[in-house]
Coordinates of N, CA and C in Angstrom, one line a residue:
I1 N 0.9 -1.2 0.0 CA 0.0 0.0 0.0 C 0.9 1.2 0.0
E2 N 0.8 2.0 -1.1 CA 1.7 3.1 -1.2 C 1.7 4.0 0.0
G3 N 2.9 4.3 0.5 CA 3.0 5.2 1.7 C 2.8 4.5 3.0
H4 N 2.5 3.1 3.0 CA 2.2 2.4 4.2 C 2.8 1.1 4.3
G5 N 3.5 0.6 3.3 CA 4.2 -0.6 3.3 C 3.3 -1.8 3.0
Y6 N 3.7 -3.0 3.5 CA 3.0 -4.2 3.3 C 2.0 -4.4 4.4
K7 N 0.7 -4.3 4.1 CA -0.4 -4.5 5.0 C -1.5 -5.3 4.4
K8 N -2.5 -5.6 5.1 CA -3.7 -6.3 4.5 C -4.3 -5.3 3.5
I9 N -4.8 -5.8 2.4 CA -5.3 -5.0 1.4 C -6.5 -4.1 1.8
N10 N -7.3 -4.6 2.7 CA -8.4 -3.8 3.1 C -8.0 -2.5 3.9
S11 N -6.8 -2.5 4.4 CA -6.2 -1.4 5.1 C -6.1 -0.2 4.2
A12 N -5.9 -0.4 2.9 CA -5.8 0.7 1.9 C -7.0 1.6 1.9
Y13 N -8.2 1.0 2.1 CA -9.4 1.9 2.1 C -9.4 2.8 3.3
T14 N -8.9 2.2 4.5 CA -8.9 3.0 5.7 C -7.9 4.1 5.6
Y15 N -6.7 3.9 4.9 CA -5.7 4.9 4.8 C -6.0 6.0 3.7
G16 N -6.7 5.6 2.6 CA -6.8 6.6 1.6 C -8.1 6.4 0.8
G17 N -9.1 5.8 1.3 CA -10.4 5.7 0.6 C -10.3 4.9 -0.7
I18 N -11.3 5.1 -1.5 CA -11.4 4.3 -2.8 C -10.2 4.4 -3.7
N19 N -9.6 5.6 -3.7 CA -8.5 5.9 -4.7 C -7.3 5.0 -4.3
L20 N -6.9 5.0 -3.0 CA -5.8 4.2 -2.6 C -6.1 2.7 -2.7
M21 N -7.3 2.3 -2.4 CA -7.7 0.9 -2.5 C -7.6 0.5 -3.9
A22 N -8.2 1.2 -4.9 CA -8.1 0.8 -6.3 C -6.7 0.8 -6.8
K23 N -5.9 1.8 -6.4 CA -4.5 1.9 -6.8 C -3.7 0.7 -6.3
S24 N -3.9 0.3 -5.0 CA -3.2 -0.8 -4.4 C -3.5 -2.1 -5.1
I25 N -4.8 -2.3 -5.3 CA -5.3 -3.6 -6.0 C -4.7 -3.6 -7.4
A26 N -4.8 -2.5 -8.1 CA -4.3 -2.4 -9.5 C -2.8 -2.7 -9.6
N27 N -2.1 -2.1 -8.7 CA -0.6 -2.4 -8.7 C -0.3 -3.8 -8.4
F28 N -1.0 -4.4 -7.4 CA -0.8 -5.8 -7.0 C -1.1 -6.8 -8.1
L29 N -2.3 -6.6 -8.7 CA -2.7 -7.5 -9.7 C -2.3 -7.2 -11.2
Q30 N -1.6 -6.0 -11.3 CA -1.2 -5.5 -12.6 C -2.4 -5.4 -13.6
I31 N -3.4 -4.8 -13.1 CA -4.6 -4.5 -13.9 C -5.0 -3.1 -13.8
T32 N -6.0 -2.6 -14.6 CA -6.6 -1.3 -14.4 C -7.9 -1.5 -13.8
I33 N -8.2 -0.6 -12.8 CA -9.6 -0.6 -12.2 C -10.2 0.7 -12.4
P34 N -11.0 0.8 -13.5 CA -11.6 2.1 -13.8 C -12.9 2.4 -13.1
Y35 N -13.6 1.4 -12.5 CA -14.9 1.7 -11.9 C -14.9 1.1 -10.5
F36 N -15.8 1.6 -9.7 CA -16.0 1.1 -8.3 C -17.4 1.2 -7.9
V37 N -17.8 0.4 -6.9 CA -19.1 0.5 -6.3 C -18.8 0.2 -4.8
I38 N -19.3 1.1 -4.0 CA -19.1 1.0 -2.5 C -20.5 1.0 -1.9
I39 N -20.8 0.0 -1.1 CA -22.1 -0.1 -0.4 C -21.9 -0.1 1.1
D40 N -22.4 0.9 1.8 CA -22.2 0.8 3.3 C -23.0 -0.3 3.9
L41 N -22.7 -0.7 5.1 CA -23.4 -1.8 5.8 C -24.9 -1.6 5.9
Q42 N -25.3 -0.4 6.2 CA -26.8 -0.2 6.3 C -27.5 -0.4 5.0
G43 N -26.8 0.1 3.9 CA -27.4 -0.1 2.6 C -27.4 -1.6 2.1
A44 N -26.3 -2.3 2.4 CA -26.3 -3.7 2.1 C -27.4 -4.5 2.8
A45 N -27.6 -4.2 4.1 CA -28.7 -4.9 4.8 C -30.1 -4.5 4.2
K46 N -30.3 -3.3 3.8 CA -31.6 -2.9 3.3 C -31.8 -3.5 1.9
I47 N -30.8 -3.6 1.1 CA -30.9 -4.2 -0.2 C -31.3 -5.7 -0.1
I48 N -30.6 -6.4 0.9 CA -30.9 -7.8 1.1 C -32.3 -8.0 1.6
D49 N -32.8 -7.1 2.5 CA -34.2 -7.1 2.9 C -35.1 -6.9 1.8
Q50 N -34.8 -6.0 0.9 CA -35.6 -5.7 -0.2 C -35.8 -6.8 -1.2
I51 N -34.8 -7.7 -1.3 CA -34.9 -8.8 -2.3 C -35.5 -10.1 -1.5
G52 N -35.8 -9.9 -0.3 CA -36.4 -11.0 0.5 C -35.5 -11.9 1.2
G53 N -34.2 -11.4 1.4 CA -33.2 -12.2 2.1 C -32.5 -13.2 1.2
V54 N -31.5 -13.9 1.8 CA -30.7 -14.8 1.1 C -30.6 -16.1 1.9
E55 N -30.8 -17.2 1.2 CA -30.8 -18.5 1.8 C -29.4 -19.0 2.0
I56 N -29.0 -19.3 3.2 CA -27.7 -19.8 3.6 C -27.8 -21.0 4.6
D57 N -26.9 -21.9 4.5 CA -26.8 -23.0 5.5 C -25.7 -22.5 6.5
V58 N -26.2 -22.0 7.6 CA -25.2 -21.5 8.7 C -24.6 -22.8 9.3
E59 N -23.3 -22.9 9.1 CA -22.6 -24.2 9.4 C -22.5 -24.5 10.9
K60 N -22.6 -23.5 11.8 CA -22.5 -23.7 13.2 C -23.0 -22.5 14.0
R61 N -23.1 -22.7 15.3 CA -23.6 -21.6 16.1 C -22.6 -20.4 16.1
M62 N -23.0 -19.2 15.8 CA -22.2 -18.1 15.7 C -22.6 -17.0 16.8
Y63 N -21.8 -16.8 17.7 CA -22.2 -15.8 18.8 C -20.9 -15.0 19.1
Y64 N -21.1 -13.6 19.0 CA -20.0 -12.7 19.3 C -20.6 -11.4 19.6
V65 N -20.0 -10.7 20.6 CA -20.4 -9.4 21.0 C -19.2 -8.5 21.1
D66 N -19.2 -7.4 20.5 CA -18.2 -6.4 20.6 C -18.9 -5.0 20.8
H67 N -19.0 -4.6 22.0 CA -19.7 -3.4 22.4 C -19.0 -2.2 21.8
A68 N -17.7 -2.2 21.8 CA -16.9 -1.0 21.3 C -17.1 -0.9 19.8
G69 N -17.2 -2.0 19.1 CA -17.3 -1.9 17.6 C -18.8 -2.0 17.2
D70 N -19.7 -2.0 18.2 CA -21.1 -2.0 17.9 C -21.5 -3.2 17.1
L71 N -20.9 -4.4 17.4 CA -21.2 -5.6 16.6 C -21.8 -6.7 17.5
F72 N -22.9 -7.2 17.1 CA -23.6 -8.2 17.9 C -24.0 -9.3 16.9
I73 N -23.4 -10.5 17.1 CA -23.7 -11.6 16.2 C -24.3 -12.7 17.0
D74 N -25.5 -13.2 16.5 CA -26.2 -14.3 17.2 C -26.9 -15.1 16.1
L75 N -26.3 -16.2 15.6 CA -26.9 -17.0 14.6 C -26.9 -18.5 15.1
Q76 N -28.0 -19.2 14.8 CA -28.2 -20.6 15.0 C -27.8 -21.4 13.8
P77 N -27.3 -22.6 13.9 CA -26.9 -23.4 12.7 C -28.2 -23.8 12.0
G78 N -28.0 -24.1 10.7 CA -29.0 -24.7 9.8 C -29.3 -23.8 8.6
R79 N -30.1 -24.4 7.7 CA -30.4 -23.7 6.5 C -31.6 -22.8 6.8
Q80 N -31.4 -21.5 6.4 CA -32.4 -20.5 6.7 C -32.2 -19.3 5.7
I81 N -33.2 -18.5 5.7 CA -33.2 -17.3 4.9 C -32.8 -16.1 5.8
L82 N -31.6 -15.6 5.5 CA -31.1 -14.5 6.4 C -31.6 -13.1 5.9
N83 N -32.2 -12.4 6.8 CA -32.5 -11.0 6.4 C -31.2 -10.2 6.3
G84 N -31.3 -8.9 6.1 CA -30.1 -8.0 5.9 C -29.3 -8.0 7.2
N85 N -29.8 -7.9 8.3 CA -29.1 -7.8 9.6 C -28.4 -9.1 9.8
K86 N -29.1 -10.3 9.7 CA -28.5 -11.6 9.9 C -27.4 -11.9 8.9
A87 N -27.7 -11.5 7.7 CA -26.7 -11.7 6.6 C -25.4 -11.0 6.9
L88 N -25.4 -9.8 7.4 CA -24.2 -9.1 7.8 C -23.5 -9.8 9.0
Q89 N -24.3 -10.3 9.9 CA -23.7 -11.0 11.0 C -22.9 -12.2 10.5
Y90 N -23.6 -12.9 9.5 CA -22.9 -14.1 8.9 C -21.6 -13.8 8.2
V91 N -21.6 -12.7 7.4 CA -20.3 -12.4 6.7 C -19.3 -11.7 7.6
R92 N -19.7 -11.2 8.7 CA -18.7 -10.5 9.6 C -18.1 -11.4 10.7
F93 N -18.7 -12.6 10.9 CA -18.3 -13.4 12.0 C -16.9 -14.0 11.7
R94 N -16.0 -13.8 12.7 CA -14.6 -14.4 12.6 C -14.2 -15.1 13.8
G95 N -15.1 -15.4 14.7 CA -14.8 -16.0 16.0 C -14.6 -17.5 15.9
D96 N -13.9 -18.0 14.9 CA -13.5 -19.4 14.9 C -12.0 -19.6 14.7
I97 N -11.6 -20.8 14.7 CA -10.1 -21.1 14.8 C -9.3 -20.5 13.6
D98 N -10.0 -20.5 12.4 CA -9.2 -20.0 11.3 C -9.4 -18.5 11.0
G99 N -10.2 -17.8 11.9 CA -10.3 -16.3 11.8 C -10.7 -15.8 10.4
D100 N -9.9 -15.0 9.8 CA -10.2 -14.4 8.5 C -10.4 -15.4 7.4
I101 N -9.7 -16.5 7.4 CA -9.8 -17.5 6.4 C -11.3 -18.1 6.4
S102 N -11.8 -18.4 7.5 CA -13.1 -18.9 7.6 C -14.1 -17.8 7.2
R103 N -13.9 -16.6 7.7 CA -14.8 -15.5 7.3 C -14.8 -15.3 5.8
M104 N -13.6 -15.4 5.2 CA -13.6 -15.2 3.8 C -14.3 -16.3 3.0
K105 N -14.3 -17.5 3.5 CA -15.0 -18.6 2.9 C -16.5 -18.4 3.0
R106 N -16.9 -17.9 4.2 CA -18.3 -17.6 4.4 C -18.8 -16.5 3.5
Q107 N -17.9 -15.5 3.4 CA -18.3 -14.3 2.5 C -18.4 -14.8 1.0
Q108 N -17.5 -15.7 0.6 CA -17.6 -16.2 -0.7 C -18.9 -17.1 -0.9
S109 N -19.2 -17.9 0.0 CA -20.5 -18.7 -0.1 C -21.7 -17.8 -0.1
F110 N -21.6 -16.7 0.7 CA -22.7 -15.7 0.7 C -22.8 -15.0 -0.6
I111 N -21.7 -14.6 -1.2 CA -21.7 -14.0 -2.5 C -22.4 -14.9 -3.6
K112 N -22.0 -16.2 -3.5 CA -22.6 -17.1 -4.5 C -24.1 -17.2 -4.3
A113 N -24.6 -17.3 -3.0 CA -26.0 -17.4 -2.7 C -26.7 -16.1 -3.1
L114 N -26.1 -14.9 -2.9 CA -26.6 -13.7 -3.3 C -26.7 -13.6 -4.8
A115 N -25.7 -14.0 -5.5 CA -25.7 -14.0 -7.0 C -26.8 -14.9 -7.5
D116 N -27.0 -16.1 -6.9 CA -28.1 -17.0 -7.3 C -29.4 -16.2 -7.2
K117 N -29.6 -15.5 -6.1 CA -30.8 -14.7 -5.9 C -31.0 -13.6 -6.9
F118 N -29.9 -12.8 -7.1 CA -29.9 -11.7 -8.0 C -30.1 -12.1 -9.5
M119 N -29.6 -13.2 -9.9 CA -29.6 -13.6 -11.3 C -30.9 -14.1 -11.7
R120 N -31.9 -14.3 -10.8 CA -33.2 -14.6 -11.2 C -33.8 -13.4 -12.0
V121 N -34.5 -13.7 -13.0 CA -35.0 -12.6 -13.9 C -35.7 -11.5 -13.1
G122 N -36.6 -11.8 -12.2 CA -37.3 -10.8 -11.5 C -36.4 -9.9 -10.6
T123 N -35.3 -10.5 -10.1 CA -34.5 -9.7 -9.2 C -33.5 -8.9 -10.0
I124 N -32.8 -9.5 -11.0 CA -31.8 -8.7 -11.8 C -32.4 -7.5 -12.5
M125 N -33.7 -7.6 -12.9 CA -34.3 -6.4 -13.5 C -34.6 -5.3 -12.5
R126 N -34.6 -5.6 -11.2 CA -34.8 -4.6 -10.2 C -33.5 -3.9 -9.8
V127 N -32.4 -4.4 -10.3 CA -31.1 -3.8 -9.8 C -31.0 -2.3 -10.0
P128 N -31.3 -1.8 -11.2 CA -31.2 -0.3 -11.3 C -32.1 0.4 -10.3
R129 N -33.4 -0.1 -10.1 CA -34.3 0.5 -9.2 C -33.8 0.5 -7.8
L130 N -33.2 -0.7 -7.4 CA -32.6 -0.8 -6.0 C -31.5 0.2 -5.8
I131 N -30.6 0.3 -6.8 CA -29.5 1.3 -6.7 C -30.1 2.7 -6.5
Y132 N -31.1 3.0 -7.3 CA -31.7 4.4 -7.2 C -32.3 4.5 -5.8
K133 N -33.1 3.5 -5.4 CA -33.8 3.6 -4.1 C -32.8 3.7 -2.9
F134 N -31.7 3.1 -3.0 CA -30.7 3.1 -1.9 C -29.5 3.9 -2.2
S135 N -29.6 4.9 -3.1 CA -28.5 5.6 -3.6 C -27.7 6.3 -2.5
K136 N -28.4 6.7 -1.4 CA -27.6 7.4 -0.3 C -26.6 6.4 0.4
H137 N -26.8 5.1 0.2 CA -25.9 4.1 0.8 C -24.9 3.6 -0.2
I138 N -25.0 4.0 -1.5 CA -24.1 3.5 -2.6 C -23.3 4.7 -3.2
K139 N -22.0 4.4 -3.4 CA -21.2 5.3 -4.1 C -20.6 4.6 -5.3
T140 N -20.7 5.2 -6.5 CA -20.1 4.5 -7.6 C -19.8 5.6 -8.7
N141 N -18.8 5.3 -9.5 CA -18.6 6.2 -10.7 C -19.1 5.6 -12.0
L142 N -20.0 4.6 -11.8 CA -20.7 4.1 -13.0 C -22.0 4.9 -13.3
A143 N -22.3 5.1 -14.5 CA -23.5 5.8 -14.9 C -24.6 4.7 -14.9
S144 N -25.9 5.2 -14.9 CA -27.0 4.3 -14.8 C -27.0 3.3 -16.0
A145 N -26.8 3.8 -17.2 CA -26.7 2.9 -18.4 C -25.6 1.9 -18.2
Q146 N -24.5 2.2 -17.6 CA -23.4 1.3 -17.4 C -23.8 0.2 -16.4
I147 N -24.6 0.6 -15.4 CA -25.0 -0.4 -14.4 C -26.0 -1.4 -15.0
I148 N -26.9 -0.9 -15.8 CA -27.8 -1.8 -16.5 C -27.1 -2.8 -17.4
N149 N -26.2 -2.2 -18.2 CA -25.4 -3.0 -19.2 C -24.5 -4.1 -18.4
L150 N -23.9 -3.6 -17.3 CA -23.1 -4.6 -16.5 C -24.0 -5.6 -15.9
S151 N -25.2 -5.3 -15.4 CA -26.1 -6.3 -14.9 C -26.4 -7.4 -15.9
M152 N -26.7 -7.0 -17.1 CA -27.0 -7.9 -18.2 C -25.8 -8.8 -18.5
K153 N -24.6 -8.2 -18.6 CA -23.4 -9.0 -18.9 C -23.1 -9.9 -17.7
L154 N -23.3 -9.5 -16.5 CA -23.0 -10.4 -15.4 C -24.0 -11.6 -15.4
R155 N -25.2 -11.3 -15.7 CA -26.2 -12.4 -15.8 C -25.8 -13.4 -16.9
E156 N -25.4 -12.9 -18.0 CA -25.0 -13.8 -19.1 C -23.8 -14.6 -18.7
A157 N -22.8 -14.0 -18.1 CA -21.6 -14.7 -17.6 C -21.9 -15.7 -16.5
Y158 N -22.8 -15.3 -15.7 CA -23.3 -16.2 -14.6 C -23.9 -17.5 -15.2
E159 N -24.8 -17.3 -16.1 CA -25.5 -18.4 -16.8 C -24.6 -19.3 -17.5
L160 N -23.6 -18.7 -18.1 CA -22.6 -19.5 -18.8 C -21.5 -20.1 -17.9
K161 N -21.6 -19.8 -16.6 CA -20.6 -20.3 -15.6 C -19.2 -19.7 -15.9
H162 N -19.2 -18.5 -16.3 CA -17.9 -17.8 -16.6 C -17.5 -16.9 -15.5
L163 N -18.1 -17.0 -14.3 CA -17.7 -16.3 -13.2 C -17.0 -17.2 -12.2
E164 N -15.9 -16.8 -11.6 CA -15.2 -17.6 -10.6 C -14.8 -16.7 -9.5
I165 N -14.9 -17.3 -8.3 CA -14.5 -16.6 -7.0 C -13.2 -17.3 -6.6
M166 N -12.2 -16.6 -6.3 CA -10.9 -17.2 -5.9 C -10.4 -16.4 -4.7
T167 N -9.5 -17.0 -4.0 CA -8.8 -16.4 -2.9 C -7.3 -16.4 -3.3
L168 N -6.7 -15.2 -3.3 CA -5.3 -15.1 -3.5 C -4.5 -15.5 -2.3
P169 N -3.5 -16.3 -2.5 CA -2.7 -16.8 -1.4 C -2.0 -15.6 -0.7
G170 N -1.8 -15.6 0.5 CA -1.1 -14.5 1.2 C -0.3 -15.1 2.4
R171 N 0.5 -14.2 2.9 CA 1.3 -14.6 4.1 C 1.5 -13.3 5.0

C-alpha cells in the first residue's frame, strides 16, 4: 500500500479511501480498475431485505459481542433465509479457529447465494431501481446505463458459468 508498506489490502481503504484501495489492488494484480461500487453496511442490509433475504446454510452456532465496535452476532446453525441484519452477522463473524480465512469462505459462499438470488430474472431487472432507491448508501462512478449493461453482462456470464471466485494466497 503506497505510503504504508505491506499491510492487509483492506487497510488501503482505511488509509486513503477508494482511490488508494483501487491503486493498491491495480498495482498488486497488474490490472486497471476504472470503476468502483461502494455499499455501506446499512445499505447492504436494506438491499438484502428488499430482495427477500438470502438462503444460507449456517454451518455452526455463531455468537460474538463487541460493544466497542457495535457488533452483535447471534446465529443458530441450519439452512435459513437471512434478512439483511442476519446476513451481515454471517459475513462478519470471525470467531472461529481460522479467523479471517473462515470468514472469507463464508463471504464467498454468501456472494454465491446472493448471486443466485440476483440472477433470477425478477431480481436482476430490479437492480437499477434498487440502486436508485438506496443511492444514499451507494457510491459509484458508474452511470445508470453502465449499471444496466453490466447487470446484463453479469447475468450472461453467470448463466454460462464464466464467473469464478478465488482467494489469492497470502502470508
